[in-house]
């Protein structure tokens, strides 16, 4: 079981209190009717599917109820950091140190 | 050992689970300017830290999230709470949820250990006088810790038979040593 730090509660808690919510920083086009089919397809379906540090959304559903973002290594399952929704992407070089 | 009243769900030397009388419950949402105005109207400070509680008289207010609180009060106080918040002009949402949930007291020397049967988080991480929304064997619950060996649990009523059955089983098992 993963232990996840909720940035809103400032507590590190078992994964069972949380729900995964897909890749983070995927912004819905402000005017969907203005984008091409290819751009809409990219928004709906195309994800990075990265091997390594992945920017993803979580929700503390059995707790404060808030969505937040995390960087999790998809190989080791280790959480590098969590941060509030709406905050910019953290710098990976800083997060990963020598592993970057 | 005390008599098994009809409100006692389970009792052993480890812990006792009791159904509590109905209370008025409100879900309160608001942010920014609304927080201070609602605090003044209710006469209870709406604390900002998740898990913190504040009381005034018989009103007990628990911070569930950054803009969300749960209010418990005697049933006779419900109309006064609705009136108090109706006078607050800043946008907010006060929803009465009194009938949505049932509450149980979980007390006794192994009360916290009994909760570990269904709670993935350590019940001891909830300080005395605080509370948390969390999960108990799949059901979202709110835990209020009133003393070292005294918790209250709010459960959505359709989950109550499952939750109380599990707590009763745990009471028996813990007493076996
Ligand atoms: Zn949280």
CSV table of C-alpha atoms and ligand atoms in Angstrom, one decimal:
chain,number,residue,atom,x,y,z
A,1,UNK,CA,0.0,0.0,0.0
A,2,UNK,CA,1.2,3.5,-0.9
A,3,UNK,CA,1.5,6.3,1.7
A,4,UNK,CA,0.4,9.6,0.2
A,5,UNK,CA,0.9,13.1,1.6
A,6,UNK,CA,-2.2,15.3,1.2
A,7,UNK,CA,-1.0,18.9,0.8
A,8,UNK,CA,-4.3,20.2,2.1
A,9,UNK,CA,-4.4,18.1,5.3
A,10,UNK,CA,-0.6,18.1,5.6
A,11,UNK,CA,-0.7,14.4,6.7
A,12,UNK,CA,0.8,11.3,5.1
A,13,UNK,CA,-2.0,8.7,4.9
A,14,UNK,CA,-2.8,5.3,3.5
A,15,UNK,CA,-3.7,5.1,-0.2
A,16,UNK,CA,-7.1,3.7,0.7
A,17,UNK,CA,-8.3,7.2,1.7
A,18,UNK,CA,-7.5,8.5,-1.8
A,19,UNK,CA,-8.7,8.1,-5.4
A,20,UNK,CA,-6.5,8.3,-8.5
A,21,UNK,CA,-7.7,10.8,-11.1
A,22,UNK,CA,-5.5,10.5,-14.2
A,23,UNK,CA,-2.7,12.6,-15.6
A,24,UNK,CA,-2.3,16.2,-14.3
A,25,UNK,CA,-1.9,19.4,-16.2
A,26,UNK,CA,-4.2,18.4,-19.0
A,27,UNK,CA,-6.1,21.6,-19.6
A,28,UNK,CA,-9.5,21.6,-21.3
A,29,UNK,CA,-9.5,23.9,-24.4
A,30,UNK,CA,-11.2,27.2,-23.4
A,31,UNK,CA,-13.3,27.1,-26.6
A,32,UNK,CA,-13.8,23.5,-27.6
A,33,UNK,CA,-15.7,24.4,-30.9
A,34,UNK,CA,-12.6,26.3,-32.0
A,35,UNK,CA,-10.1,23.4,-31.9
A,36,UNK,CA,-9.5,20.8,-34.6
A,37,UNK,CA,-10.6,17.2,-34.2
A,38,UNK,CA,-7.0,16.3,-33.8
A,39,UNK,CA,-6.5,18.7,-30.9
A,40,UNK,CA,-9.7,17.6,-29.3
A,41,UNK,CA,-8.6,14.0,-29.6
A,42,UNK,CA,-5.3,14.9,-28.0
A,43,UNK,CA,-7.1,16.5,-25.1
A,44,UNK,CA,-9.5,13.6,-24.6
A,45,UNK,CA,-7.3,10.6,-25.2
A,46,UNK,CA,-3.6,11.2,-25.7
A,47,UNK,CA,-1.5,10.9,-22.5
A,48,UNK,CA,2.2,10.8,-21.9
A,49,UNK,CA,2.2,7.2,-20.4
A,50,UNK,CA,5.6,7.9,-19.1
A,51,UNK,CA,8.0,5.4,-17.7
A,52,UNK,CA,9.4,7.3,-14.7
A,53,UNK,CA,8.2,10.4,-13.0
A,54,UNK,CA,4.6,11.0,-13.8
A,55,UNK,CA,2.5,14.1,-13.1
A,56,UNK,CA,-0.9,12.9,-11.9
A,57,UNK,CA,-4.0,13.9,-10.0
A,58,UNK,CA,-5.3,12.4,-6.8
A,59,UNK,CA,-8.3,13.1,-4.7
A,60,UNK,CA,-8.4,12.8,-0.9
A,61,UNK,CA,-11.9,11.4,-1.2
A,62,UNK,CA,-12.2,9.9,2.3
A,63,UNK,CA,-10.8,13.0,3.9
A,64,UNK,CA,-10.7,16.6,3.0
A,65,UNK,CA,-12.3,15.8,-0.4
A,66,UNK,CA,-9.7,17.9,-2.3
A,67,UNK,CA,-8.0,17.2,-5.6
A,68,UNK,CA,-4.2,17.7,-5.7
A,69,UNK,CA,-1.3,16.8,-7.9
A,70,UNK,CA,1.6,14.4,-7.4
A,71,UNK,CA,4.8,13.3,-9.1
A,72,UNK,CA,5.0,9.5,-8.8
A,73,UNK,CA,7.7,7.3,-10.4
A,74,UNK,CA,5.8,4.7,-12.4
A,75,UNK,CA,8.7,2.3,-12.1
A,76,UNK,CA,9.3,2.4,-8.3
A,77,UNK,CA,5.8,3.7,-7.3
A,78,UNK,CA,7.7,6.2,-5.1
A,79,UNK,CA,6.0,9.6,-4.7
A,80,UNK,CA,8.6,12.4,-5.3
A,81,UNK,CA,6.2,15.1,-4.2
A,82,UNK,CA,2.6,16.2,-3.9
A,83,UNK,CA,1.4,19.8,-4.4
A,84,UNK,CA,-1.9,21.8,-4.6
A,85,UNK,CA,-4.0,21.7,-7.8
A,86,UNK,CA,-3.4,24.8,-9.8
A,87,UNK,CA,0.3,25.1,-8.7
A,88,UNK,CA,2.9,24.9,-11.5
A,89,UNK,CA,4.7,21.7,-12.3
A,90,UNK,CA,7.6,21.2,-9.9
A,91,UNK,CA,11.0,21.1,-11.5
A,92,UNK,CA,12.0,17.5,-12.1
A,93,UNK,CA,15.7,18.1,-11.9
A,94,UNK,CA,15.4,19.5,-8.4
A,95,UNK,CA,13.0,16.7,-7.3
A,96,UNK,CA,15.1,13.8,-8.7
A,97,UNK,CA,18.6,15.1,-7.8
A,98,UNK,CA,21.3,12.9,-9.3
A,99,UNK,CA,18.8,10.5,-10.8
A,100,UNK,CA,17.5,13.1,-13.3
B,1,UNK,CA,-20.8,-5.0,33.4
B,2,UNK,CA,-23.5,-2.5,32.7
B,3,UNK,CA,-26.9,-3.6,31.4
B,4,UNK,CA,-27.4,-4.1,27.7
B,5,UNK,CA,-29.8,-1.4,26.8
B,6,UNK,CA,-31.6,-1.4,23.5
B,7,UNK,CA,-29.1,1.2,22.3
B,8,UNK,CA,-26.1,-0.9,23.0
B,9,UNK,CA,-24.8,-2.5,19.8
B,10,UNK,CA,-22.1,-4.5,21.4
B,11,UNK,CA,-20.2,-4.6,24.7
B,12,UNK,CA,-17.2,-6.5,25.9
B,13,UNK,CA,-14.3,-5.8,28.2
B,14,UNK,CA,-12.4,-4.4,25.2
B,15,UNK,CA,-14.9,-1.8,24.0
B,16,UNK,CA,-18.5,-0.8,23.9
B,17,UNK,CA,-20.5,0.4,20.8
B,18,UNK,CA,-23.6,2.4,21.5
B,19,UNK,CA,-26.2,4.0,19.2
B,20,UNK,CA,-26.5,7.7,20.0
B,21,UNK,CA,-29.6,9.8,20.0
B,22,UNK,CA,-30.4,11.9,16.9
B,23,UNK,CA,-28.7,15.3,16.7
B,24,UNK,CA,-29.0,18.2,14.2
B,25,UNK,CA,-26.3,18.0,11.6
B,26,UNK,CA,-25.3,20.6,9.0
B,27,UNK,CA,-22.8,20.6,6.2
B,28,UNK,CA,-21.5,24.2,5.9
B,29,UNK,CA,-19.4,25.3,2.9
B,30,UNK,CA,-17.9,28.8,2.5
B,31,UNK,CA,-14.6,30.6,1.9
B,32,UNK,CA,-13.1,34.0,2.0
B,33,UNK,CA,-15.2,36.7,3.7
B,34,UNK,CA,-17.9,34.2,4.4
B,35,UNK,CA,-15.8,32.4,7.0
B,36,UNK,CA,-15.6,35.3,9.5
B,37,UNK,CA,-19.2,36.3,8.9
B,38,UNK,CA,-20.5,32.7,9.5
B,39,UNK,CA,-18.3,32.4,12.6
B,40,UNK,CA,-19.8,35.6,14.0
B,41,UNK,CA,-23.3,34.5,13.1
B,42,UNK,CA,-23.0,31.0,14.7
B,43,UNK,CA,-21.0,32.2,17.7
B,44,UNK,CA,-18.4,29.5,16.9
B,45,UNK,CA,-15.1,30.1,15.2
B,46,UNK,CA,-14.8,28.1,11.9
B,47,UNK,CA,-11.3,26.8,12.3
B,48,UNK,CA,-9.2,26.5,9.1
B,49,UNK,CA,-7.1,23.5,9.9
B,50,UNK,CA,-8.5,20.2,8.7
B,51,UNK,CA,-9.5,18.1,11.7
B,52,UNK,CA,-9.7,21.0,14.2
B,53,UNK,CA,-12.9,21.4,16.3
B,54,UNK,CA,-14.5,24.4,18.0
B,55,UNK,CA,-17.4,24.4,20.4
B,56,UNK,CA,-19.8,27.0,21.7
B,57,UNK,CA,-22.4,25.7,24.1
B,58,UNK,CA,-23.8,22.5,22.6
B,59,UNK,CA,-22.7,23.4,19.0
B,60,UNK,CA,-19.7,21.3,17.9
B,61,UNK,CA,-18.0,22.3,14.6
B,62,UNK,CA,-15.4,20.2,12.9
B,63,UNK,CA,-13.3,21.3,9.9
B,64,UNK,CA,-13.6,18.6,7.2
B,65,UNK,CA,-11.8,20.4,4.4
B,66,UNK,CA,-10.5,23.8,3.5
B,67,UNK,CA,-13.9,25.3,2.9
B,68,UNK,CA,-16.1,22.7,4.6
B,69,UNK,CA,-17.4,22.1,8.2
B,70,UNK,CA,-19.7,19.7,9.9
B,71,UNK,CA,-21.9,21.1,12.7
B,72,UNK,CA,-23.5,19.0,15.4
B,73,UNK,CA,-26.0,20.5,17.7
B,74,UNK,CA,-29.1,19.5,19.7
B,75,UNK,CA,-32.2,19.0,17.5
B,76,UNK,CA,-33.9,22.0,19.1
B,77,UNK,CA,-31.1,24.3,17.9
B,78,UNK,CA,-31.5,23.5,14.2
B,79,UNK,CA,-33.9,26.4,13.4
B,80,UNK,CA,-31.6,28.9,15.2
B,81,UNK,CA,-28.6,27.7,13.1
B,82,UNK,CA,-30.6,28.0,9.9
B,83,UNK,CA,-31.7,31.5,10.9
B,84,UNK,CA,-28.2,32.6,11.9
B,85,UNK,CA,-26.7,31.6,8.6
B,86,UNK,CA,-29.6,33.1,6.6
B,87,UNK,CA,-28.5,36.5,7.8
B,88,UNK,CA,-25.0,36.1,6.2
B,89,UNK,CA,-24.8,37.9,2.9
B,90,UNK,CA,-21.5,36.4,1.7
B,91,UNK,CA,-22.0,33.3,-0.6
B,92,UNK,CA,-22.1,30.1,1.4
B,93,UNK,CA,-24.0,26.8,1.6
B,94,UNK,CA,-25.7,25.5,4.7
B,95,UNK,CA,-27.3,22.1,4.1
B,96,UNK,CA,-29.1,20.2,6.9
B,97,UNK,CA,-28.0,16.5,6.8
B,98,UNK,CA,-29.5,15.4,10.1
B,99,UNK,CA,-31.2,12.4,8.7
B,100,UNK,CA,-28.4,11.3,6.4
B,101,UNK,CA,-26.2,9.9,9.1
B,102,UNK,CA,-26.4,7.9,12.3
B,103,UNK,CA,-23.8,8.3,15.1
B,104,UNK,CA,-22.3,5.6,17.4
B,105,UNK,CA,-20.2,6.0,20.5
B,106,UNK,CA,-17.1,3.7,20.6
B,107,UNK,CA,-15.6,3.6,24.0
B,108,UNK,CA,-13.5,1.4,26.2
B,109,UNK,CA,-9.8,0.6,26.8
B,110,UNK,CA,-9.4,-0.8,23.2
B,111,UNK,CA,-11.7,1.6,21.4
B,112,UNK,CA,-8.8,2.9,19.1
B,113,UNK,CA,-7.7,-0.7,18.4
B,114,UNK,CA,-11.3,-1.6,17.5
B,115,UNK,CA,-11.3,1.1,14.9
B,116,UNK,CA,-8.2,-0.3,13.2
B,117,UNK,CA,-10.4,-3.2,12.1
B,118,UNK,CA,-11.8,-0.9,9.3
B,119,UNK,CA,-9.7,2.3,9.3
B,120,UNK,CA,-6.5,2.3,7.2
B,121,UNK,CA,-5.2,5.4,9.0
B,122,UNK,CA,-4.0,5.1,12.6
B,123,UNK,CA,-6.9,6.2,14.9
B,124,UNK,CA,-4.3,7.5,17.3
B,125,UNK,CA,-3.2,10.1,14.7
B,126,UNK,CA,-6.5,11.9,15.6
B,127,UNK,CA,-5.7,13.9,18.7
B,128,UNK,CA,-8.2,14.1,21.6
B,129,UNK,CA,-10.6,16.9,20.9
B,130,UNK,CA,-10.2,16.7,17.2
B,131,UNK,CA,-12.0,14.8,14.4
B,132,UNK,CA,-11.5,13.5,10.8
B,133,UNK,CA,-13.4,12.3,7.9
B,134,UNK,CA,-11.9,9.0,6.9
B,135,UNK,CA,-13.0,5.5,5.7
B,136,UNK,CA,-14.1,2.4,7.7
B,137,UNK,CA,-14.2,-0.8,5.6
B,138,UNK,CA,-15.2,1.1,2.5
B,139,UNK,CA,-17.7,3.4,4.0
B,140,UNK,CA,-16.9,7.1,4.5
B,141,UNK,CA,-17.3,8.0,8.2
B,142,UNK,CA,-16.5,11.0,10.4
B,143,UNK,CA,-14.6,10.2,13.6
B,144,UNK,CA,-14.8,12.6,16.6
B,145,UNK,CA,-12.3,11.9,19.3
B,146,UNK,CA,-13.8,13.0,22.6
B,147,UNK,CA,-11.3,11.3,24.9
B,148,UNK,CA,-8.3,8.9,24.8
B,149,UNK,CA,-10.8,6.0,24.9
B,150,UNK,CA,-13.9,7.7,23.5
B,151,UNK,CA,-14.8,8.1,19.9
B,152,UNK,CA,-18.0,9.0,18.0
B,153,UNK,CA,-18.5,7.8,14.5
B,154,UNK,CA,-21.0,9.3,12.0
B,155,UNK,CA,-22.0,6.8,9.3
B,156,UNK,CA,-24.3,7.3,6.3
B,157,UNK,CA,-27.4,5.4,7.4
B,158,UNK,CA,-27.4,2.8,4.6
B,159,UNK,CA,-23.9,1.7,5.6
B,160,UNK,CA,-24.7,1.5,9.3
B,161,UNK,CA,-25.8,-2.2,9.4
B,162,UNK,CA,-22.5,-3.2,7.8
B,163,UNK,CA,-20.4,-0.9,10.0
B,164,UNK,CA,-22.1,-1.9,13.3
B,165,UNK,CA,-21.9,-5.6,12.4
B,166,UNK,CA,-18.2,-5.3,11.9
B,167,UNK,CA,-17.7,-3.3,15.1
B,168,UNK,CA,-19.7,-5.9,17.1
B,169,UNK,CA,-17.6,-8.7,15.7
B,170,UNK,CA,-14.5,-6.7,16.6
B,171,UNK,CA,-15.7,-6.2,20.2
B,172,UNK,CA,-16.0,-9.9,20.7
B,173,UNK,CA,-12.7,-10.8,19.1
B,174,UNK,CA,-10.7,-8.2,21.0
B,175,UNK,CA,-12.2,-9.5,24.3
B,176,UNK,CA,-10.9,-13.0,23.5
B,177,UNK,CA,-7.4,-11.5,24.0
C,1,LIG,ZN1,-6.7,15.9,2.5
